[in-house]
C-alpha cells in the first residue's frame, strides 16, 4: 500500500477533526477550482487533493534523504490540516516531530539544522503566525550565505505554511503575507495553485539550495483534486506558467486567486468576447519577469490580482517592473484588483476579497480605457 | 467526587473517539495501578505534565517568594590571587595546554588594544573588545573538542583564536579587504570560519541560540559525537529566541551547551534592569536543563565546568553555563561607558579580579611562566599583530561587483541585471566613487 493510500484511509477516519477547521460549504467566496492536466512524460498518476500532494511530496523527500526532517506544531499526529499524516509512523519520531509552540524557535531550529547540512522542512501552522519568525527568516535565513561569504548557508531549509482566505478565517487564519517576504533578498517565495504544482514545486523547494517559503493555499487543500504523477518530479522555480493563452489582456495571479481569475476570464470572454491570457506566477521571488513581459507586449493590457491588501502588495512590484519594460506597448494603465487596505475581516469576507466580479469589472475598464 | 470522576473516565474503548483509542493502552496501564482519583491524577501530572518529576498535593496555601530560595553558587577553583582553594580540583592541565590558554588570553588582549586604537584613529570603522572576558572565552573553548560547533554573539573572538584562526584573518575581516573570507560583507568583528567550526557572527542578538539547537539536533541524528556551544550575553538572554532555544533544546534533547557571559551590562543597562530572578542560571531548572554558575574570571573553573558540561551534553542533555564576569571594555567603540558607570567600579574590577593576572599567578606558582617570559611574549605578540594589521590595511577591498555574490547559491536574473547596471553606471560616474580602494569591476 502506498503512503498515499494510507493517507487517504486515515483522512477518511479522521475527517471529522478537519471539517471544523475547513468547510468549503461555508466558504462564501466559493471559488471554482480549475484542474490542470499532468505532464504525460511524468508517468502514472493518481487522484490527489492538494493536501495529499503535499503529503506525497514530503514522503518522497523523506524517503530520498535520510537527513531530512519535518517538524512544527502538531505535525506528529498528522498536522491540523492532515498534511503530515502517516509520515511519523513511516519515518520515525526523530524525523517527524512536534516542537513547542514557538514560531521563532521553529524557524531558528530549522536554520540550525540546515547550517549543518541536514534538510529541514519546517511547518508554520498558519501564515498568519509566521511573524514571530520574521526576524529569523529575514535577518538570518535570507542573509546567511551572503553575510558569511558563502562559508555557511541554510539552503536546505524550507518553511511550509498554510496561506490565504478560507471563507471564515477572520483576521488570523486568512492572511497572504507573501509581500513581506518578497522584500527580503536571499529568500525564494513560492505559491502553488493546485496539487500537481504543489508537489512539484514543494519538491523543488526542498531540494533547492536556498531557503524557501512555500505558501499552501488552504482553501484548496481538499477542494482541489487533480491527477498527480505518483513519481518524484520537480517543477522549476522562478518560472511562471501560462495557464491560458489569450490576445487582449494579460492577467497575472497565484495561488487560490488564479482560479478566481480564470473564472472571471471565462465570464468576460463569454460576455464581451475579450481574449485573456492568464499567467500563474508560481514563484514570487525571484519572479519570472520575462514571461510576463512577453505576454504584455502581445496584449498591451495587464491586470494583477491577489488576495493581500493592495498597498505595497506584490502587484505593485509587478506593475512597476512591467511599466518600465513594456511602456510603449501598454494601451491602458496597469490594473490591480486586490484585497482592500484593511485587516482581513470575518463576516465581510465576501466583500473584502478581489472577487470574480471585481475582476470582470476591472477587465472591462481596462479594455474601455480612453486616452 | 470519585464516582463522578470515574464515570467520565471508565467508558470502554468502543465508546471513545478515534483519537482516544490511540492512547488506550497507555491509560489502561495507569488505571490498573490507581486506586483513587488523587492517585490517578498525581500519576498523570507526574508522568505526563511534569516529565516524570514526582509531584504531590499540598493543603498549605503558600506562594513561595523567589527571595526565599537560595541562589545558585558560583563555582571557582582558584581565588582572585590565583591560589587553588581546594587542590583536589586542580585539573592537572598539561603545561603545554596551560601556556597555550594563557598566551591566547595575552594575544586577545593585545589584539584588542591595537584594533581599539585603530578604530579611534579612524582606520577601521568599528570594534568590540573582550577585556575582562578572556578567561570565559578561552577556558570554554579549551573545554571542548576542536570540532564542536560554536555559535557566538560577538564577544567571543578568544574562542576562535583558541581554535587557531590566524591573526591575519581577524585583521582582514575588520578591514573587509579582499582577503576577508567573509567577502567584506559584514561589520568588523563579525568573524566566521567553517574550517574552525565557528559559525559566522550576526548582529541580531540571540538569533544564534535556536539555530545552535537545530545544529545540535542534526549532530544527534548523525551520531557524530559532536556537541554545539552557543555563547550569548545576559542581555541577549532576555530575547524571545533565548526562551525558544532553551525550551526546544530540552524538549528535543539536544547536545548543546548554552554559555552565558554575564558581565553585568548590556550596553548601558545594568543586569538589575535586565531581569529579577537568580540570573540566567536560575532559569534553567524551569526548562529542565542542567545548569552551573561559574566564576568567569577563573579560567580553570570555566575549563572544568565546560568539560563537565560537555560530558552531559554528549548524552543529549542540554546544559547552561553562566559565567559571572565583568565587561572591562566599553560596549563597543561607539560607546563611552563612563556615561553610565563609575571609573572606580571599572578600576576595581580590573585591578582586583583580572582573569589574565589571576591565571598568570597559577602558572607562575607552578613555575611554568615568569615575568620575563610574560613581557617578552606580550612584546612579540604586539609586533606580530601590528605587522598583520599593517599588512591587512594595504590590501585593497574586494571586487566591487562581488557585492552581488552569495545572495543566492546562483545569481538570479534580476541580480545579474542590477550588477550590470552598477557596472555601467560606474563606467560613467566612477570618479565619484572610491574606486581606487577596490580591486576594480
PDB file of N, CA, C and O in Angstrom, chain B residues 241-295:
ATOM      1  N   UNK B 241      14.163  34.567  21.513  1.00  0.00           N
ATOM      2  CA  UNK B 241      14.903  33.447  20.943  1.00  0.00           C
ATOM      3  C   UNK B 241      15.639  32.626  22.013  1.00  0.00           C
ATOM      4  O   UNK B 241      15.880  31.433  21.820  1.00  0.00           O
ATOM      5  N   UNK B 242      16.026  33.280  23.113  1.00  0.00           N
ATOM      6  CA  UNK B 242      16.697  32.540  24.191  1.00  0.00           C
ATOM      7  C   UNK B 242      15.701  31.567  24.818  1.00  0.00           C
ATOM      8  O   UNK B 242      16.008  30.396  25.076  1.00  0.00           O
ATOM      9  N   UNK B 243      14.513  32.047  25.034  1.00  0.00           N
ATOM     10  CA  UNK B 243      13.449  31.183  25.567  1.00  0.00           C
ATOM     11  C   UNK B 243      13.178  30.031  24.606  1.00  0.00           C
ATOM     12  O   UNK B 243      13.118  28.861  25.001  1.00  0.00           O
ATOM     13  N   UNK B 244      13.024  30.381  23.330  1.00  0.00           N
ATOM     14  CA  UNK B 244      12.748  29.358  22.311  1.00  0.00           C
ATOM     15  C   UNK B 244      13.815  28.274  22.345  1.00  0.00           C
ATOM     16  O   UNK B 244      13.518  27.070  22.341  1.00  0.00           O
ATOM     17  N   UNK B 245      15.071  28.716  22.407  1.00  0.00           N
ATOM     18  CA  UNK B 245      16.187  27.779  22.312  1.00  0.00           C
ATOM     19  C   UNK B 245      16.233  26.835  23.504  1.00  0.00           C
ATOM     20  O   UNK B 245      16.377  25.621  23.341  1.00  0.00           O
ATOM     21  N   UNK B 246      16.098  27.385  24.686  1.00  0.00           N
ATOM     22  CA  UNK B 246      16.242  26.522  25.870  1.00  0.00           C
ATOM     23  C   UNK B 246      15.104  25.524  25.951  1.00  0.00           C
ATOM     24  O   UNK B 246      15.309  24.354  26.282  1.00  0.00           O
ATOM     25  N   UNK B 247      13.918  25.983  25.633  1.00  0.00           N
ATOM     26  CA  UNK B 247      12.773  25.066  25.671  1.00  0.00           C
ATOM     27  C   UNK B 247      12.904  23.983  24.600  1.00  0.00           C
ATOM     28  O   UNK B 247      12.637  22.800  24.855  1.00  0.00           O
ATOM     29  N   UNK B 248      13.330  24.363  23.420  1.00  0.00           N
ATOM     30  CA  UNK B 248      13.468  23.369  22.348  1.00  0.00           C
ATOM     31  C   UNK B 248      14.615  22.405  22.632  1.00  0.00           C
ATOM     32  O   UNK B 248      14.516  21.212  22.371  1.00  0.00           O
ATOM     33  N   UNK B 249      15.703  22.921  23.172  1.00  0.00           N
ATOM     34  CA  UNK B 249      16.843  22.050  23.481  1.00  0.00           C
ATOM     35  C   UNK B 249      16.434  20.974  24.476  1.00  0.00           C
ATOM     36  O   UNK B 249      16.831  19.812  24.360  1.00  0.00           O
ATOM     37  N   UNK B 250      15.612  21.382  25.456  1.00  0.00           N
ATOM     38  CA  UNK B 250      15.200  20.424  26.484  1.00  0.00           C
ATOM     39  C   UNK B 250      14.182  19.428  25.944  1.00  0.00           C
ATOM     40  O   UNK B 250      14.316  18.224  26.142  1.00  0.00           O
ATOM     41  N   UNK B 251      13.170  19.932  25.232  1.00  0.00           N
ATOM     42  CA  UNK B 251      12.119  19.016  24.773  1.00  0.00           C
ATOM     43  C   UNK B 251      12.627  18.100  23.659  1.00  0.00           C
ATOM     44  O   UNK B 251      12.185  16.958  23.559  1.00  0.00           O
ATOM     45  N   UNK B 252      13.557  18.586  22.853  1.00  0.00           N
ATOM     46  CA  UNK B 252      14.059  17.765  21.746  1.00  0.00           C
ATOM     47  C   UNK B 252      15.396  17.103  22.084  1.00  0.00           C
ATOM     48  O   UNK B 252      16.009  16.463  21.234  1.00  0.00           O
ATOM     49  N   UNK B 253      15.821  17.275  23.322  1.00  0.00           N
ATOM     50  CA  UNK B 253      17.007  16.574  23.843  1.00  0.00           C
ATOM     51  C   UNK B 253      18.227  16.691  22.930  1.00  0.00           C
ATOM     52  O   UNK B 253      18.648  15.742  22.279  1.00  0.00           O
ATOM     53  N   UNK B 254      18.771  17.902  22.937  1.00  0.00           N
ATOM     54  CA  UNK B 254      19.857  18.204  22.003  1.00  0.00           C
ATOM     55  C   UNK B 254      21.201  18.356  22.717  1.00  0.00           C
ATOM     56  O   UNK B 254      21.260  18.910  23.814  1.00  0.00           O
ATOM     57  N   UNK B 255      22.271  17.900  22.083  1.00  0.00           N
ATOM     58  CA  UNK B 255      23.605  18.014  22.669  1.00  0.00           C
ATOM     59  C   UNK B 255      24.167  19.436  22.541  1.00  0.00           C
ATOM     60  O   UNK B 255      24.999  19.703  21.682  1.00  0.00           O
ATOM     61  N   UNK B 256      23.668  20.332  23.361  1.00  0.00           N
ATOM     62  CA  UNK B 256      24.048  21.739  23.228  1.00  0.00           C
ATOM     63  C   UNK B 256      24.415  22.316  24.590  1.00  0.00           C
ATOM     64  O   UNK B 256      23.817  21.960  25.612  1.00  0.00           O
ATOM     65  N   UNK B 257      25.429  23.178  24.595  1.00  0.00           N
ATOM     66  CA  UNK B 257      25.815  23.916  25.800  1.00  0.00           C
ATOM     67  C   UNK B 257      25.490  25.387  25.558  1.00  0.00           C
ATOM     68  O   UNK B 257      25.966  25.976  24.588  1.00  0.00           O
ATOM     69  N   UNK B 258      24.652  25.943  26.411  1.00  0.00           N
ATOM     70  CA  UNK B 258      24.382  27.382  26.354  1.00  0.00           C
ATOM     71  C   UNK B 258      25.384  28.046  27.278  1.00  0.00           C
ATOM     72  O   UNK B 258      25.430  27.726  28.468  1.00  0.00           O
ATOM     73  N   UNK B 259      26.186  28.939  26.742  1.00  0.00           N
ATOM     74  CA  UNK B 259      27.214  29.576  27.561  1.00  0.00           C
ATOM     75  C   UNK B 259      26.915  31.061  27.657  1.00  0.00           C
ATOM     76  O   UNK B 259      27.082  31.809  26.680  1.00  0.00           O
ATOM     77  N   UNK B 260      26.454  31.468  28.834  1.00  0.00           N
ATOM     78  CA  UNK B 260      26.087  32.875  29.027  1.00  0.00           C
ATOM     79  C   UNK B 260      27.233  33.635  29.671  1.00  0.00           C
ATOM     80  O   UNK B 260      27.726  33.248  30.726  1.00  0.00           O
ATOM     81  N   UNK B 261      27.638  34.720  29.035  1.00  0.00           N
ATOM     82  CA  UNK B 261      28.617  35.626  29.647  1.00  0.00           C
ATOM     83  C   UNK B 261      27.840  36.702  30.382  1.00  0.00           C
ATOM     84  O   UNK B 261      27.333  37.613  29.763  1.00  0.00           O
ATOM     85  N   UNK B 262      27.712  36.527  31.683  1.00  0.00           N
ATOM     86  CA  UNK B 262      27.013  37.557  32.453  1.00  0.00           C
ATOM     87  C   UNK B 262      28.056  38.562  32.937  1.00  0.00           C
ATOM     88  O   UNK B 262      28.742  38.342  33.923  1.00  0.00           O
ATOM     89  N   UNK B 263      28.153  39.676  32.193  1.00  0.00           N
ATOM     90  CA  UNK B 263      29.190  40.666  32.515  1.00  0.00           C
ATOM     91  C   UNK B 263      28.593  41.931  33.128  1.00  0.00           C
ATOM     92  O   UNK B 263      29.224  42.963  33.199  1.00  0.00           O
ATOM     93  N   UNK B 264      27.349  41.822  33.565  1.00  0.00           N
ATOM     94  CA  UNK B 264      26.767  42.914  34.354  1.00  0.00           C
ATOM     95  C   UNK B 264      26.098  44.030  33.564  1.00  0.00           C
ATOM     96  O   UNK B 264      25.295  44.773  34.111  1.00  0.00           O
ATOM     97  N   UNK B 265      26.420  44.135  32.275  1.00  0.00           N
ATOM     98  CA  UNK B 265      25.839  45.216  31.472  1.00  0.00           C
ATOM     99  C   UNK B 265      25.451  44.759  30.070  1.00  0.00           C
ATOM    100  O   UNK B 265      26.158  43.966  29.446  1.00  0.00           O
ATOM    101  N   UNK B 266      24.351  45.293  29.587  1.00  0.00           N
ATOM    102  CA  UNK B 266      24.015  45.194  28.168  1.00  0.00           C
ATOM    103  C   UNK B 266      24.033  46.634  27.661  1.00  0.00           C
ATOM    104  O   UNK B 266      23.111  47.412  27.944  1.00  0.00           O
ATOM    105  N   UNK B 267      25.107  47.005  26.988  1.00  0.00           N
ATOM    106  CA  UNK B 267      25.435  48.407  26.710  1.00  0.00           C
ATOM    107  C   UNK B 267      25.366  49.175  28.035  1.00  0.00           C
ATOM    108  O   UNK B 267      26.193  48.907  28.911  1.00  0.00           O
ATOM    109  N   UNK B 268      24.340  50.024  28.218  1.00  0.00           N
ATOM    110  CA  UNK B 268      24.285  50.810  29.462  1.00  0.00           C
ATOM    111  C   UNK B 268      23.375  50.178  30.507  1.00  0.00           C
ATOM    112  O   UNK B 268      23.329  50.624  31.651  1.00  0.00           O
ATOM    113  N   UNK B 269      22.629  49.152  30.097  1.00  0.00           N
ATOM    114  CA  UNK B 269      21.616  48.603  31.003  1.00  0.00           C
ATOM    115  C   UNK B 269      22.240  47.620  31.993  1.00  0.00           C
ATOM    116  O   UNK B 269      22.758  46.580  31.587  1.00  0.00           O
ATOM    117  N   UNK B 270      22.184  47.960  33.278  1.00  0.00           N
ATOM    118  CA  UNK B 270      22.743  47.033  34.259  1.00  0.00           C
ATOM    119  C   UNK B 270      21.857  45.786  34.390  1.00  0.00           C
ATOM    120  O   UNK B 270      20.668  45.827  34.074  1.00  0.00           O
ATOM    121  N   UNK B 271      22.460  44.700  34.849  1.00  0.00           N
ATOM    122  CA  UNK B 271      21.748  43.429  34.948  1.00  0.00           C
ATOM    123  C   UNK B 271      20.471  43.536  35.785  1.00  0.00           C
ATOM    124  O   UNK B 271      19.488  42.854  35.518  1.00  0.00           O
ATOM    125  N   UNK B 272      20.467  44.424  36.767  1.00  0.00           N
ATOM    126  CA  UNK B 272      19.271  44.561  37.619  1.00  0.00           C
ATOM    127  C   UNK B 272      18.071  45.089  36.827  1.00  0.00           C
ATOM    128  O   UNK B 272      16.941  44.930  37.245  1.00  0.00           O
ATOM    129  N   UNK B 273      18.338  45.745  35.713  1.00  0.00           N
ATOM    130  CA  UNK B 273      17.223  46.197  34.860  1.00  0.00           C
ATOM    131  C   UNK B 273      16.946  45.206  33.740  1.00  0.00           C
ATOM    132  O   UNK B 273      16.071  45.431  32.897  1.00  0.00           O
ATOM    133  N   UNK B 274      17.707  44.144  33.726  1.00  0.00           N
ATOM    134  CA  UNK B 274      17.562  43.137  32.679  1.00  0.00           C
ATOM    135  C   UNK B 274      16.679  41.980  33.148  1.00  0.00           C
ATOM    136  O   UNK B 274      15.942  41.407  32.358  1.00  0.00           O
ATOM    137  N   UNK B 275      16.763  41.645  34.435  1.00  0.00           N
ATOM    138  CA  UNK B 275      15.981  40.514  34.980  1.00  0.00           C
ATOM    139  C   UNK B 275      15.894  40.659  36.488  1.00  0.00           C
ATOM    140  O   UNK B 275      16.683  41.405  37.080  1.00  0.00           O
ATOM    141  N   UNK B 276      14.957  39.936  37.080  1.00  0.00           N
ATOM    142  CA  UNK B 276      14.805  39.999  38.532  1.00  0.00           C
ATOM    143  C   UNK B 276      15.046  38.667  39.218  1.00  0.00           C
ATOM    144  O   UNK B 276      14.959  38.581  40.436  1.00  0.00           O
ATOM    145  N   UNK B 277      15.302  37.639  38.441  1.00  0.00           N
ATOM    146  CA  UNK B 277      15.468  36.317  39.046  1.00  0.00           C
ATOM    147  C   UNK B 277      16.904  36.055  39.446  1.00  0.00           C
ATOM    148  O   UNK B 277      17.724  36.971  39.544  1.00  0.00           O
ATOM    149  N   UNK B 278      17.200  34.770  39.655  1.00  0.00           N
ATOM    150  CA  UNK B 278      18.547  34.359  40.033  1.00  0.00           C
ATOM    151  C   UNK B 278      19.403  34.265  38.766  1.00  0.00           C
ATOM    152  O   UNK B 278      19.764  33.181  38.310  1.00  0.00           O
ATOM    153  N   UNK B 279      19.651  35.416  38.196  1.00  0.00           N
ATOM    154  CA  UNK B 279      20.481  35.475  36.987  1.00  0.00           C
ATOM    155  C   UNK B 279      19.887  34.671  35.857  1.00  0.00           C
ATOM    156  O   UNK B 279      18.672  34.500  35.752  1.00  0.00           O
ATOM    157  N   UNK B 280      20.762  34.186  34.993  1.00  0.00           N
ATOM    158  CA  UNK B 280      20.319  33.382  33.849  1.00  0.00           C
ATOM    159  C   UNK B 280      20.239  31.918  34.264  1.00  0.00           C
ATOM    160  O   UNK B 280      19.320  31.194  33.896  1.00  0.00           O
ATOM    161  N   UNK B 281      21.187  31.533  35.117  1.00  0.00           N
ATOM    162  CA  UNK B 281      21.264  30.158  35.601  1.00  0.00           C
ATOM    163  C   UNK B 281      19.963  29.726  36.289  1.00  0.00           C
ATOM    164  O   UNK B 281      19.525  28.582  36.144  1.00  0.00           O
ATOM    165  N   UNK B 282      19.381  30.667  36.999  1.00  0.00           N
ATOM    166  CA  UNK B 282      18.162  30.360  37.742  1.00  0.00           C
ATOM    167  C   UNK B 282      17.003  29.951  36.847  1.00  0.00           C
ATOM    168  O   UNK B 282      16.011  29.408  37.319  1.00  0.00           O
ATOM    169  N   UNK B 283      17.102  30.240  35.560  1.00  0.00           N
ATOM    170  CA  UNK B 283      16.004  29.890  34.648  1.00  0.00           C
ATOM    171  C   UNK B 283      16.070  28.430  34.198  1.00  0.00           C
ATOM    172  O   UNK B 283      15.085  27.875  33.724  1.00  0.00           O
ATOM    173  N   UNK B 284      17.260  27.842  34.313  1.00  0.00           N
ATOM    174  CA  UNK B 284      17.483  26.546  33.676  1.00  0.00           C
ATOM    175  C   UNK B 284      16.544  25.466  34.192  1.00  0.00           C
ATOM    176  O   UNK B 284      15.981  24.690  33.409  1.00  0.00           O
ATOM    177  N   UNK B 285      16.340  25.416  35.511  1.00  0.00           N
ATOM    178  CA  UNK B 285      15.516  24.334  36.053  1.00  0.00           C
ATOM    179  C   UNK B 285      14.092  24.442  35.530  1.00  0.00           C
ATOM    180  O   UNK B 285      13.408  23.441  35.363  1.00  0.00           O
ATOM    181  N   UNK B 286      13.658  25.678  35.250  1.00  0.00           N
ATOM    182  CA  UNK B 286      12.325  25.864  34.681  1.00  0.00           C
ATOM    183  C   UNK B 286      12.188  25.204  33.317  1.00  0.00           C
ATOM    184  O   UNK B 286      11.093  24.808  32.917  1.00  0.00           O
ATOM    185  N   UNK B 287      13.278  25.124  32.594  1.00  0.00           N
ATOM    186  CA  UNK B 287      13.264  24.473  31.279  1.00  0.00           C
ATOM    187  C   UNK B 287      13.625  22.995  31.371  1.00  0.00           C
ATOM    188  O   UNK B 287      13.528  22.282  30.380  1.00  0.00           O
ATOM    189  N   UNK B 288      14.111  22.591  32.522  1.00  0.00           N
ATOM    190  CA  UNK B 288      14.543  21.206  32.659  1.00  0.00           C
ATOM    191  C   UNK B 288      15.903  20.973  32.034  1.00  0.00           C
ATOM    192  O   UNK B 288      16.131  19.942  31.395  1.00  0.00           O
ATOM    193  N   UNK B 289      16.791  21.947  32.189  1.00  0.00           N
ATOM    194  CA  UNK B 289      18.139  21.721  31.666  1.00  0.00           C
ATOM    195  C   UNK B 289      19.159  21.896  32.787  1.00  0.00           C
ATOM    196  O   UNK B 289      18.935  22.614  33.737  1.00  0.00           O
ATOM    197  N   UNK B 290      20.266  21.174  32.648  1.00  0.00           N
ATOM    198  CA  UNK B 290      21.346  21.250  33.641  1.00  0.00           C
ATOM    199  C   UNK B 290      21.917  22.670  33.652  1.00  0.00           C
ATOM    200  O   UNK B 290      21.936  23.327  32.616  1.00  0.00           O
ATOM    201  N   UNK B 291      22.405  23.087  34.819  1.00  0.00           N
ATOM    202  CA  UNK B 291      22.964  24.429  34.873  1.00  0.00           C
ATOM    203  C   UNK B 291      24.055  24.534  35.915  1.00  0.00           C
ATOM    204  O   UNK B 291      23.992  23.888  36.967  1.00  0.00           O
ATOM    205  N   UNK B 292      25.040  25.341  35.608  1.00  0.00           N
ATOM    206  CA  UNK B 292      26.092  25.653  36.586  1.00  0.00           C
ATOM    207  C   UNK B 292      26.461  27.125  36.427  1.00  0.00           C
ATOM    208  O   UNK B 292      26.491  27.655  35.310  1.00  0.00           O
ATOM    209  N   UNK B 293      26.679  27.748  37.566  1.00  0.00           N
ATOM    210  CA  UNK B 293      27.180  29.136  37.563  1.00  0.00           C
ATOM    211  C   UNK B 293      28.665  29.068  37.906  1.00  0.00           C
ATOM    212  O   UNK B 293      29.051  28.354  38.826  1.00  0.00           O
ATOM    213  N   UNK B 294      29.441  29.777  37.143  1.00  0.00           N
ATOM    214  CA  UNK B 294      30.877  29.628  37.293  1.00  0.00           C
ATOM    215  C   UNK B 294      31.546  31.001  37.361  1.00  0.00           C
ATOM    216  O   UNK B 294      31.013  31.977  36.814  1.00  0.00           O
ATOM    217  N   UNK B 295      32.651  31.054  38.069  1.00  0.00           N
ATOM    218  CA  UNK B 295      33.437  32.290  38.128  1.00  0.00           C
ATOM    219  C   UNK B 295      34.092  32.488  36.762  1.00  0.00           C
ATOM    220  O   UNK B 295      35.038  31.791  36.408  1.00  0.00           O
TER     221      UNK B 295
END
